[in-house]
Short mmCIF file of C-alpha atoms and ligand atoms in Angstrom, two decimals:
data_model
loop_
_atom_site.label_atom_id
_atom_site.label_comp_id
_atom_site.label_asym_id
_atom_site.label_seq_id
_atom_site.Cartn_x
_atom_site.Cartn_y
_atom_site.Cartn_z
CA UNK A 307 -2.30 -22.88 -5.97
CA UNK A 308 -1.82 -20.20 -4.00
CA UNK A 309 -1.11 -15.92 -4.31
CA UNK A 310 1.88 -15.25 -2.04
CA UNK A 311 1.35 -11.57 -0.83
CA UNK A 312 4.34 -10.25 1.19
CA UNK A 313 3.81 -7.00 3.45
CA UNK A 314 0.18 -8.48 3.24
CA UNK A 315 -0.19 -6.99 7.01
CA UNK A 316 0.21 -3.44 6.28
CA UNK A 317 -2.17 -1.19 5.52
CA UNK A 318 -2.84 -1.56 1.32
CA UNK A 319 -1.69 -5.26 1.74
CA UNK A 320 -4.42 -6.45 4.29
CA UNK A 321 -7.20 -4.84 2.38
CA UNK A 322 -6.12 -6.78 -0.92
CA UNK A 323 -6.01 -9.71 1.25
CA UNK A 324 -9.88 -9.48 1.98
CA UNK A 325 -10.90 -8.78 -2.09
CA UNK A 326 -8.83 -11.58 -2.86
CA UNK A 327 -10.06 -14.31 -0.41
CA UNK A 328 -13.42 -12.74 -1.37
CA UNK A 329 -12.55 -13.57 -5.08
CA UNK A 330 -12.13 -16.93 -3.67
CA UNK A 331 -7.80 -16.90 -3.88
CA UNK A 332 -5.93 -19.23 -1.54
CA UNK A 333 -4.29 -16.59 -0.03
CA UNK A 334 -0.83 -17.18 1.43
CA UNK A 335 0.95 -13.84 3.75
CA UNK A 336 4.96 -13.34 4.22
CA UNK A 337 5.46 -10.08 6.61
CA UNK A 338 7.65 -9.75 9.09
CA UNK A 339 5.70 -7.31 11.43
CA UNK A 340 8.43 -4.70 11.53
CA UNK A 341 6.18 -1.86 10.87
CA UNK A 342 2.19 -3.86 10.81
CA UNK A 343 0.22 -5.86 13.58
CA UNK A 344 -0.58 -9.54 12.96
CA UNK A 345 -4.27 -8.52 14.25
CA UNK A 346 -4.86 -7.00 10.82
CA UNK A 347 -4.64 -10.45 9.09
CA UNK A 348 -6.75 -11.53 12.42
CA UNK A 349 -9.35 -8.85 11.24
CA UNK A 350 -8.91 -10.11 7.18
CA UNK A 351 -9.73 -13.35 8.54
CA UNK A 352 -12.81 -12.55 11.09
CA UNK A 353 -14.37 -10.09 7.74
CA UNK A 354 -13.92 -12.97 5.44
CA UNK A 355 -14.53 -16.07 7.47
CA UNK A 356 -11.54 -17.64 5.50
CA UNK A 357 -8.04 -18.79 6.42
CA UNK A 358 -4.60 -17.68 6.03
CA UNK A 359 -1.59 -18.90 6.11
CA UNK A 360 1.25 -16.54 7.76
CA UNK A 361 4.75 -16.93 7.82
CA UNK A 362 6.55 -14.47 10.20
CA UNK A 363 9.82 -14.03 7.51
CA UNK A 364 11.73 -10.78 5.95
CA UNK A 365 12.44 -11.14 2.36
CA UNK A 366 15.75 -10.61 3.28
CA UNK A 367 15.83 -14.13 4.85
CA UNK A 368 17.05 -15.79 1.69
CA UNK A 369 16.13 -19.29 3.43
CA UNK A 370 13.26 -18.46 4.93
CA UNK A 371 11.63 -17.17 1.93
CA UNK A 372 13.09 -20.53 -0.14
CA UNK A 373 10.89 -22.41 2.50
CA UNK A 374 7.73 -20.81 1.84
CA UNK A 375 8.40 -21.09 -1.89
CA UNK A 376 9.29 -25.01 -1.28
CA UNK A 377 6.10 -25.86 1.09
CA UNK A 378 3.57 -24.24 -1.15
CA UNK A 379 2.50 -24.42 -4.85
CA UNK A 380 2.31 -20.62 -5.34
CA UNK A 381 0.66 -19.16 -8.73
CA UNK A 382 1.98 -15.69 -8.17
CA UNK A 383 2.87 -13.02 -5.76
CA UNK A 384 1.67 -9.72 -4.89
CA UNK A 385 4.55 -7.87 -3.36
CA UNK A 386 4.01 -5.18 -0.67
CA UNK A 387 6.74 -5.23 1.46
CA UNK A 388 9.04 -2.46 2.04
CA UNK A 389 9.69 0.41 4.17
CA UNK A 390 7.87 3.69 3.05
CA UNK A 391 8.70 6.91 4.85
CA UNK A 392 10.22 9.53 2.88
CA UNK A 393 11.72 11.55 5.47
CA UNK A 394 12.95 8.23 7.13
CA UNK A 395 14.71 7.52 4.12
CA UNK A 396 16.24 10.50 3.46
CA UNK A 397 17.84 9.64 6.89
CA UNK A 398 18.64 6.08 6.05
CA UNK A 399 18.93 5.23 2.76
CA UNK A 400 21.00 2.40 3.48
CA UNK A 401 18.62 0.51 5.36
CA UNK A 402 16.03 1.78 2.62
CA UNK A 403 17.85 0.05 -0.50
CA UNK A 404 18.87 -2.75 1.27
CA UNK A 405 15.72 -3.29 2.93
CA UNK A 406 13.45 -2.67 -0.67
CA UNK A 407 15.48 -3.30 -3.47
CA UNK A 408 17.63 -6.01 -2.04
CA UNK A 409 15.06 -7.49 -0.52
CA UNK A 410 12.77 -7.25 -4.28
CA UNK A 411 16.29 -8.86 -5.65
CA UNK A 412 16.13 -11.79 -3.32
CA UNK A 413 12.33 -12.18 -3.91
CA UNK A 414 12.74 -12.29 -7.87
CA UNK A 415 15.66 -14.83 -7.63
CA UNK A 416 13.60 -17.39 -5.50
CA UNK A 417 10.72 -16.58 -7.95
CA UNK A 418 12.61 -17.62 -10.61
CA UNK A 419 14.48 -20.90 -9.14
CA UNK A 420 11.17 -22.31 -8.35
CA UNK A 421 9.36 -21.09 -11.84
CA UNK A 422 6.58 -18.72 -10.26
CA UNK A 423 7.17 -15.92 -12.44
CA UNK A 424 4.02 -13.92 -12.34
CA UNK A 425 4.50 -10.82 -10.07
CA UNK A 426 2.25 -7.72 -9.21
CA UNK A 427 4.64 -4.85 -7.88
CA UNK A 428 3.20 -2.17 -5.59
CA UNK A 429 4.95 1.20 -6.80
CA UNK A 430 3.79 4.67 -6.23
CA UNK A 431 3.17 7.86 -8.04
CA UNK A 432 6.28 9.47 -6.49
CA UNK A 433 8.26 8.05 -9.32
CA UNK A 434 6.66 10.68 -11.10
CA UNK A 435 8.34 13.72 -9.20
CA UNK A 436 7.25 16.40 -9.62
CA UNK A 437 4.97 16.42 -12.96
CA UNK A 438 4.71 19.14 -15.67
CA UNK A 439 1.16 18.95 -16.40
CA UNK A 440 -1.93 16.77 -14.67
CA UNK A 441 -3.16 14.47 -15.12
CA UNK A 442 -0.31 12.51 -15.46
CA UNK A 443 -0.36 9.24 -17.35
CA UNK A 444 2.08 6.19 -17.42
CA UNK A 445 4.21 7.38 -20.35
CA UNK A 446 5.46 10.92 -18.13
CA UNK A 447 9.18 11.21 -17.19
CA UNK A 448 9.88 9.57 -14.14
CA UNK A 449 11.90 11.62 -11.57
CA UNK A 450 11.80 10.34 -7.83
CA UNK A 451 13.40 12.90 -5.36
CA UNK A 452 13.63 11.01 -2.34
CA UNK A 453 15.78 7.82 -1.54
CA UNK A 454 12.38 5.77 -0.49
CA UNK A 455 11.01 6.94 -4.29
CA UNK A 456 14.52 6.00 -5.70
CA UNK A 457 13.56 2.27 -4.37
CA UNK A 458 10.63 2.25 -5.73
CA UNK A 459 11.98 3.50 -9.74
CA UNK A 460 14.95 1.37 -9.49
CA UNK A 461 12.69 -1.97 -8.60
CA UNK A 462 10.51 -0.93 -11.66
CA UNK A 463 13.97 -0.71 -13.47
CA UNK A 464 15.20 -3.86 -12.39
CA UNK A 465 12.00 -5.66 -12.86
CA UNK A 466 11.96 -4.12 -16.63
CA UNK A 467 15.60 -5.42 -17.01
CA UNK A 468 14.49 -9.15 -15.92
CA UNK A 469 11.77 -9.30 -18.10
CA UNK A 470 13.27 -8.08 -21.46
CA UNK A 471 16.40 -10.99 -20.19
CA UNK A 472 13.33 -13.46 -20.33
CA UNK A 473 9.91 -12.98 -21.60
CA UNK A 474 8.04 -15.62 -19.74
CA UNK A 475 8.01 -13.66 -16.62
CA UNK A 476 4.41 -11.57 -16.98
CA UNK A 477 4.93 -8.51 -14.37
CA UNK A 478 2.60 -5.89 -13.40
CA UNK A 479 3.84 -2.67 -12.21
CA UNK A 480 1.10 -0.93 -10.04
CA UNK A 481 1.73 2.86 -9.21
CA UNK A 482 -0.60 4.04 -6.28
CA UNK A 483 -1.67 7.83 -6.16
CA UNK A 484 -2.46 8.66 -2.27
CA UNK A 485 -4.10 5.85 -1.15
CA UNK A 486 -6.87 6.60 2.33
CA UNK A 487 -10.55 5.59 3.74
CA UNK A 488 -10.72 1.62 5.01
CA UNK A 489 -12.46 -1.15 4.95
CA UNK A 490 -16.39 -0.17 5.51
CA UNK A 491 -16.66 -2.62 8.11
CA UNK A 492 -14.48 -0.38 10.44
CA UNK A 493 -12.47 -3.59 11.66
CA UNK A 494 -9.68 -2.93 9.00
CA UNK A 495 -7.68 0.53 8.41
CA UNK A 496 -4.68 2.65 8.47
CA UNK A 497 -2.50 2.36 11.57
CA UNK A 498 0.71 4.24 11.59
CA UNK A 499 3.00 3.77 13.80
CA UNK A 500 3.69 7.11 16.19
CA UNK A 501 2.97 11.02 14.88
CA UNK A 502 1.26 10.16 11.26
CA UNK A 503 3.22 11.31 8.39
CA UNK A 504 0.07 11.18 5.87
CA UNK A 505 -3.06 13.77 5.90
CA UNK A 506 -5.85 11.43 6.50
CA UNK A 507 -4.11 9.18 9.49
CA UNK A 508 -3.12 12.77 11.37
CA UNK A 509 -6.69 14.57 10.31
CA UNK A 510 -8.12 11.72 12.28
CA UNK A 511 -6.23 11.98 15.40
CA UNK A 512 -6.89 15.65 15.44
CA UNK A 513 -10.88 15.07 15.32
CA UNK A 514 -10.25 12.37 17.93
CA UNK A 515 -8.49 14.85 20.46
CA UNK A 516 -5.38 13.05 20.13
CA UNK A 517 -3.22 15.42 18.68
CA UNK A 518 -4.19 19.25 18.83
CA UNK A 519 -4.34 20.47 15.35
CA UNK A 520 -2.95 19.89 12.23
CA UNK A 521 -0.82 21.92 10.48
CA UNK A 522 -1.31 22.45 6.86
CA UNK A 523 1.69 22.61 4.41
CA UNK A 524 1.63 25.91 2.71
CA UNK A 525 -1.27 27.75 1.44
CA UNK A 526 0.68 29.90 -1.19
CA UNK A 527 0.62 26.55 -4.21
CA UNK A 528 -0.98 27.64 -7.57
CA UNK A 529 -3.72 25.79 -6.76
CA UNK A 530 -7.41 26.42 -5.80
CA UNK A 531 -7.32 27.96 -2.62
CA UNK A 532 -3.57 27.74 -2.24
CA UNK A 533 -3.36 24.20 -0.42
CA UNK A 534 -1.56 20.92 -2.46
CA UNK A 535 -4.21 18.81 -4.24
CA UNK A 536 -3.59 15.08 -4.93
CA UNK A 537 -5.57 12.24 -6.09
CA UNK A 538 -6.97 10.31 -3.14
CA UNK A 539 -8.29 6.78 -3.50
CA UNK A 540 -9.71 4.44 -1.51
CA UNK A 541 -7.82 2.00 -0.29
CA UNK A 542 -10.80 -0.74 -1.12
CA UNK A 543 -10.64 0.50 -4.78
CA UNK A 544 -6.92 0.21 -4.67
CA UNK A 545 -6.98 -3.60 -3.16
CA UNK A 546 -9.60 -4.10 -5.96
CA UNK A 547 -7.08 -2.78 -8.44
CA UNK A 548 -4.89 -5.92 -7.50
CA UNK A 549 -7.50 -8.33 -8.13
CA UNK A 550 -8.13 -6.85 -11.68
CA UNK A 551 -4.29 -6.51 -12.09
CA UNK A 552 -3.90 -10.04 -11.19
CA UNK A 553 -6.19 -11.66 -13.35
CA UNK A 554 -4.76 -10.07 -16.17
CA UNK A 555 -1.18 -10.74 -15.38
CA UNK A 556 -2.32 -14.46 -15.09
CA UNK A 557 -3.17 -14.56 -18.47
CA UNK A 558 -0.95 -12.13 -20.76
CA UNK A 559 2.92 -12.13 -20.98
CA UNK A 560 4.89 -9.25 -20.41
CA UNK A 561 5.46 -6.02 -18.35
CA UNK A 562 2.70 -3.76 -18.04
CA UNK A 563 2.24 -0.24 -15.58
CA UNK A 564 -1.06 1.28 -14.29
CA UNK A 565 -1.70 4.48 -12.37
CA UNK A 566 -3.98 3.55 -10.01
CA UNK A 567 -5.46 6.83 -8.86
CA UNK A 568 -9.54 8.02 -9.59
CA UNK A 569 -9.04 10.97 -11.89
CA UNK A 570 -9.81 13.73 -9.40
CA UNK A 571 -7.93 16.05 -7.32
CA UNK A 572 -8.67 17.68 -4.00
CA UNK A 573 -6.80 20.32 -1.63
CA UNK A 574 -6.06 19.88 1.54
CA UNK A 575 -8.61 22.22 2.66
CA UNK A 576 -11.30 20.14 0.73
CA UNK A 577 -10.64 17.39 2.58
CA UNK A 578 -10.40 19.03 6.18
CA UNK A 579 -14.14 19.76 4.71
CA UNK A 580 -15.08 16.69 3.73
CA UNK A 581 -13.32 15.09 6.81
CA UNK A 582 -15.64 17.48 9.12
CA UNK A 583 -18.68 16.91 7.10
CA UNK A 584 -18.62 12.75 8.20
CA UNK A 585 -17.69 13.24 11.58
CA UNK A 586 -19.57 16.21 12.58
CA UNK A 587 -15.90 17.05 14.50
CA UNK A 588 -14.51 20.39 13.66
CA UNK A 589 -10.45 19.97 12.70
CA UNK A 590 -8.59 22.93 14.06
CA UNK A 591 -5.79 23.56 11.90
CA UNK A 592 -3.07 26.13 11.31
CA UNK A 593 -0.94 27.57 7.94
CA UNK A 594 2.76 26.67 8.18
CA UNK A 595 5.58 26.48 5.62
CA UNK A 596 5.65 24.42 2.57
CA UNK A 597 6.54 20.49 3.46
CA UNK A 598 10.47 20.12 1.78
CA UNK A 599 9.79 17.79 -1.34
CA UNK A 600 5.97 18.58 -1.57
CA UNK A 601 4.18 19.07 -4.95
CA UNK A 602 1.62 21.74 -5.86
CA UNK A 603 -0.64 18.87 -7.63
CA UNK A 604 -0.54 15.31 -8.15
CA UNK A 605 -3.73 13.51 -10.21
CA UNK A 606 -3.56 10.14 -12.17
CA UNK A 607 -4.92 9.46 -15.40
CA UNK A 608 -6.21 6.29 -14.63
CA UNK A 609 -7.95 5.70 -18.07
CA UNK A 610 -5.21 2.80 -19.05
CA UNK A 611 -6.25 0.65 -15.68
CA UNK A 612 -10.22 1.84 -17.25
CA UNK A 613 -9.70 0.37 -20.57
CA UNK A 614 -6.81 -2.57 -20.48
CA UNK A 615 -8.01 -4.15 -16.20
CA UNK A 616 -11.48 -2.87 -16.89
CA UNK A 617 -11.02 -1.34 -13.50
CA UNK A 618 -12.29 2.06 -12.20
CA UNK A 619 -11.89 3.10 -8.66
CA UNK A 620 -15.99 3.66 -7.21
CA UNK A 621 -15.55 5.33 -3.80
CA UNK A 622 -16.18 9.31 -3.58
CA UNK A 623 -14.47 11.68 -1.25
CA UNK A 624 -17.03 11.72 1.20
CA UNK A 625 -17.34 7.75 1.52
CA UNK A 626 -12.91 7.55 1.80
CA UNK A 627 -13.14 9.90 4.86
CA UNK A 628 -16.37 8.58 6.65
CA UNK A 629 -14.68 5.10 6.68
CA UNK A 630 -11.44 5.99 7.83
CA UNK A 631 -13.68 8.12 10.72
CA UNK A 632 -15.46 4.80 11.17
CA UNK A 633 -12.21 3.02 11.67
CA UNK A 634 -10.75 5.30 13.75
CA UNK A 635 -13.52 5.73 16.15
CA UNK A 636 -13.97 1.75 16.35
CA UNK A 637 -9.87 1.43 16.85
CA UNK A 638 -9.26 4.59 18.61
CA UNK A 639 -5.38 2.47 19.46
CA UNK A 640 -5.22 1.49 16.29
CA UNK A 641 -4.60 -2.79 16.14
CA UNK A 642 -3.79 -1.89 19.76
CA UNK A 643 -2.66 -5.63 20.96
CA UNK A 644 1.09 -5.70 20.68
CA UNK A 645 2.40 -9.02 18.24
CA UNK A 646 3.44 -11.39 21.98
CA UNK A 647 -0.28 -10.97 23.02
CA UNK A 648 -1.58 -12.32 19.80
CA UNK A 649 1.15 -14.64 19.91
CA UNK A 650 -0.71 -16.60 22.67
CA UNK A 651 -3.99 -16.06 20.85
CA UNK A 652 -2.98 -17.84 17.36
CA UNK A 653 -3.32 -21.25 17.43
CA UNK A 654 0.04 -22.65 15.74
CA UNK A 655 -0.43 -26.16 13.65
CA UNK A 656 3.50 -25.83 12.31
CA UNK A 657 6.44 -26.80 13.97
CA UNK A 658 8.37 -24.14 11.61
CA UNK A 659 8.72 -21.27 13.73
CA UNK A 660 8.38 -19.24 10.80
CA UNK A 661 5.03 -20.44 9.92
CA UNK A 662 1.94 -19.06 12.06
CA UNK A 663 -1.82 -20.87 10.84
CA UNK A 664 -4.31 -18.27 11.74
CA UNK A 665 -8.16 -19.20 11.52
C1 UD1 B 955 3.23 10.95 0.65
C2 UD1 B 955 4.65 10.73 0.21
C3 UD1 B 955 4.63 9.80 -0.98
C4 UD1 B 955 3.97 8.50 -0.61
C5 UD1 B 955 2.57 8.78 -0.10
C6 UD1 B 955 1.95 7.53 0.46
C7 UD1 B 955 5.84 12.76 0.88
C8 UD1 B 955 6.53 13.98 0.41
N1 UD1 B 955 5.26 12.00 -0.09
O1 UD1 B 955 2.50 11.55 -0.41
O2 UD1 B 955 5.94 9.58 -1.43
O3 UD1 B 955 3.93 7.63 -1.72
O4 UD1 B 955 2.61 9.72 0.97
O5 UD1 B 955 0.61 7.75 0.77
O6 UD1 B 955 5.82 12.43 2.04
N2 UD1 B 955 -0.41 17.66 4.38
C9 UD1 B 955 -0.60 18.68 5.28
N3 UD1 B 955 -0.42 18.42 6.62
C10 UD1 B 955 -0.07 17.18 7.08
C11 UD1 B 955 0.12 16.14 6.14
C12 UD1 B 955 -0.04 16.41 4.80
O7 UD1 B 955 -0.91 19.81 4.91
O8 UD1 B 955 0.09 17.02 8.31
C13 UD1 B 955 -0.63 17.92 2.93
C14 UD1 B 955 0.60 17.72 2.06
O9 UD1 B 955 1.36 18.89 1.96
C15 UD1 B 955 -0.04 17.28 0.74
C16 UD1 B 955 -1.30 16.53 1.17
O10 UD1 B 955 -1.58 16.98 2.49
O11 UD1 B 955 -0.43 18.40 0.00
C17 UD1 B 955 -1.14 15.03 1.19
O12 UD1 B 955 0.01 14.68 1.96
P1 UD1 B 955 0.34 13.16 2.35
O13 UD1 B 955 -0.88 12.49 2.86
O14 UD1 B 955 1.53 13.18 3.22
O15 UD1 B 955 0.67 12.49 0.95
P2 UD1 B 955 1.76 12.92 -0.16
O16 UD1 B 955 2.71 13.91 0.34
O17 UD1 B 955 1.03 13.23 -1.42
#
C-alpha cells in the first residue's frame, strides 16, 4: 500500500516526501512539473536512499490519474498540487479554479470510484483573511481575498460537503502559516521560478548578489517596529506535520483542520536580522509602500495540531534561515538542470509514458 502525494515535487511536497519514506511509507509522486524540477524527487531519493515512483500526469488528466489509481494499491493521498501565486491569480482566475478546484474535483471522484478515501489537503492560512485578533485558531471566520485563497476555501468547502454526503471518507484539512528554511542537508529547498514572490526566497538572492536589495512592504503596520509579522515555520516541521496528520487520518473517521504554524511571530525586519546573523551577508534593503492585500500580523495557534497530532513544530528562527542560506549557497541555480536533461538521466522501467521509475 502506497501514499499517493500529488505536487510531491514542489517545494512543501518534496520535503514530506523525505519524512515519509523516512517513516518507512511506500511513497508514490503524481506532478506534472509545470511549476517544480523532477531533480527535487532526484534529491528526496539520493537523502533517503529509497525509491519513488513518478508519474509525469496533471490531475486534470481524468485518465491519467484513473491509471495511477488502477496500477497501484494506494492507502491514501496527500494532495499538493495546485498553482499558488496570489498576484498570478488575481490575473487568471480562470486558469486558477480550473487548475485547483477542478482539478481537487477530479482527484476526489477517482478517490472515490476506486474506494481510497483517506485524504490530507494542503490549505493555507490565507483562508483566514485578514484576522481580528492573533493568534488565530481553527474556529476564526474564514475570509480569503484573493482568487488563489478563494481555491483554497472553496476545496475545504467542497471537501466538507463530500464528507457530511458520506462519512467513511476520513479527511484532513491542513492550513500552512508561511512556510521557509529547507532540508538541513542543503540538497533540498525552495526554488521559485523567476523574481521570488515570498520574503525568504528573495532575502536570499539579495545576500547572494543576485538581485540588489529588497524592498520591504511598508513600515507604518501597528506592529513592532512597523514591518508585517507572520508566523514562519520550517518547512521540515511542516512535512513532519503530514506524517502526524496522516497517521491520524488513517485511523479516525471524519473531517478534521489544523493550523500548522509554531506560535510565534516575527517582522520583517527580524528576519532581515536573523537572515544576516547566519550568513554573515549584510541585506541591503529599502522602505516602499504597503504590498495590496498584505496583513499587519498573521500567527497560528497551533495548540489543536499540539494536543489532537501530538505534533509541535521544533525549528527556531535562526535554524529556518541558516538552512535556506545553506541551500541557497549549495544551489546557487536553484534545481538548475532543466526536466529534458534529467530526462536522459532517469532510467525508465515503464512503457507508460506517464510513468517515470526513479532510483
Ligand atoms: C504569501 C501569500 C499567501 C501564501 C504564502 C505562501 C500574499 C499576499 N500572500 O504570504 O497567500 O499562502 O505567501 O508562503 O502574497 N515582504 C517584504 N518584501 C518582499 C516580500 C515580502 O517586505 O519582497 C513582507 C510581506 O509584506 C510580509 C512578509 O514579508 O509582511 C511575508 O511575505 P511573504 O513571504 O510574501 O508571505 P505572505 O504575504 O505572508
Amino acid at each position: 500500500m502506497a501514499i499517493l502525494v500529488t505536487g510531491g515535487a514542489g517545494y512543501i511536497g518534496s520535503h514530506t516526501i523525505v519524512e515519509l519514506l523516512n517513516e518507512g511509507f511506500e511513497v508514490i509522486v503524481i506532478d506534472n512539473f509545470t511549476n517544480s524540477n523532477p531533480e527535487s524527487i532526484n534529491r528526496a531519493i539520493q537523502i533517503t536512499g529509497r525509491e519513488i515512483k513518478v508519474y509525469n500526469t496533471s490531475l486534470l488528466d481524468s485518465e491519467g490519474l484513473e491509471d495511477v489509481f488502477l496500477h497501484n494499491k494506494i492507502q491514501a493521498v496527500i494532495h499538493f498540487a495546485g498553482f499558488k501565486a496570489v498576484g498570478e491569480s488575481v490575473l487568471f482566475p480562470l486558469e486558477y479554479y480550473h487548475n485547483n478546484v477542478s482539478g481537487t474535483l477530479l482527484l476526489c471522484q477517482t478517490m472515490q470510484r476506486h474506494n481510497v478515501k483517506n485524504l490530507i489537503f494542503s490549505s493555507s492560512a490565507t483562508v483566514y483573511g485578514a484576522p481580528d485578533k492573533v493568534p488565530i485558531s481553527e474556529d476564526f471566520p474564514l475570509n480569503a481575498t484573493n482568487p488563489y485563497g478563494r481555491t483554497k476555501l472553496m476545496i475545504e468547502e467542497i471537501l466538507t460537503d463530500l464528507y457530511q454526503s458520506d462519512n467513511s471518507w476520513s479527511i484532513t484539512i491542513l492550513r500552512y502559516f508561511n512556510p521557509i528554511g529547507a532540508h538541513e542537508s542543503g540538497k533540498m529547498g525552495e526554488d521559485p521560478a523567476g523574481i521570488p514572490n515570498n520574503l525568504i526566497p528573495y532575502i536570499s538572492k539579495v545576500a547572494i548578489g543576485e538581485l540588489k536589495e529588497l524592498q520591504i512592504f511598508g513600515v507604518d503596520y501597528p506592529t513592532k517596529d512597523g514591518t508585517g509579522v507572520r508566523d514562519y515555520i520550517h518547512v521540515v516541521d511542516l512535512a513532519k506535520g503530514h506524517v502526524k496528520a496522516l497517521n491520524q487520518n488513517m485511523i479516525l473517521k471524519g473531517i478534521n483542520t489544523y493550523n500548522l504554524g509554531t506560535g510565534r511571530g516575527y517582522s520583517v525586519l527580524e528576519i532581515v536580522k536573523a537572515f544576516e546573523k547566519v550568513s554573515g551577508r549584510s541585506i541591503n534593503y529599502k522602505i516602499t509602500e504597503r504590498r495590496p492585500g498584505d496583513v499587519a500580523v498573521s500567527f497560528a495557534n497551533p495548540e489543536k495540531a499540539k494536543k489532537e497530532l501530538n505534533w509541535e513544530a521544533e525549528r527556531g528562527i535562526d535554524q529556518m534561515c541558516a538552512d535556506a542560506w545553506h541551500w541557497q549557497t549549495n544551489n546557487p541555480n536553484g534545481y538548475e538542470k532543466a526536466p529534458q536533461i534529467m530526462e536522459q538521466e532517469f532510467p525508465f522501467v515503464s512503457s507508460n509514458e506517464r510513468e517515470i521509475f526513479l532510483k
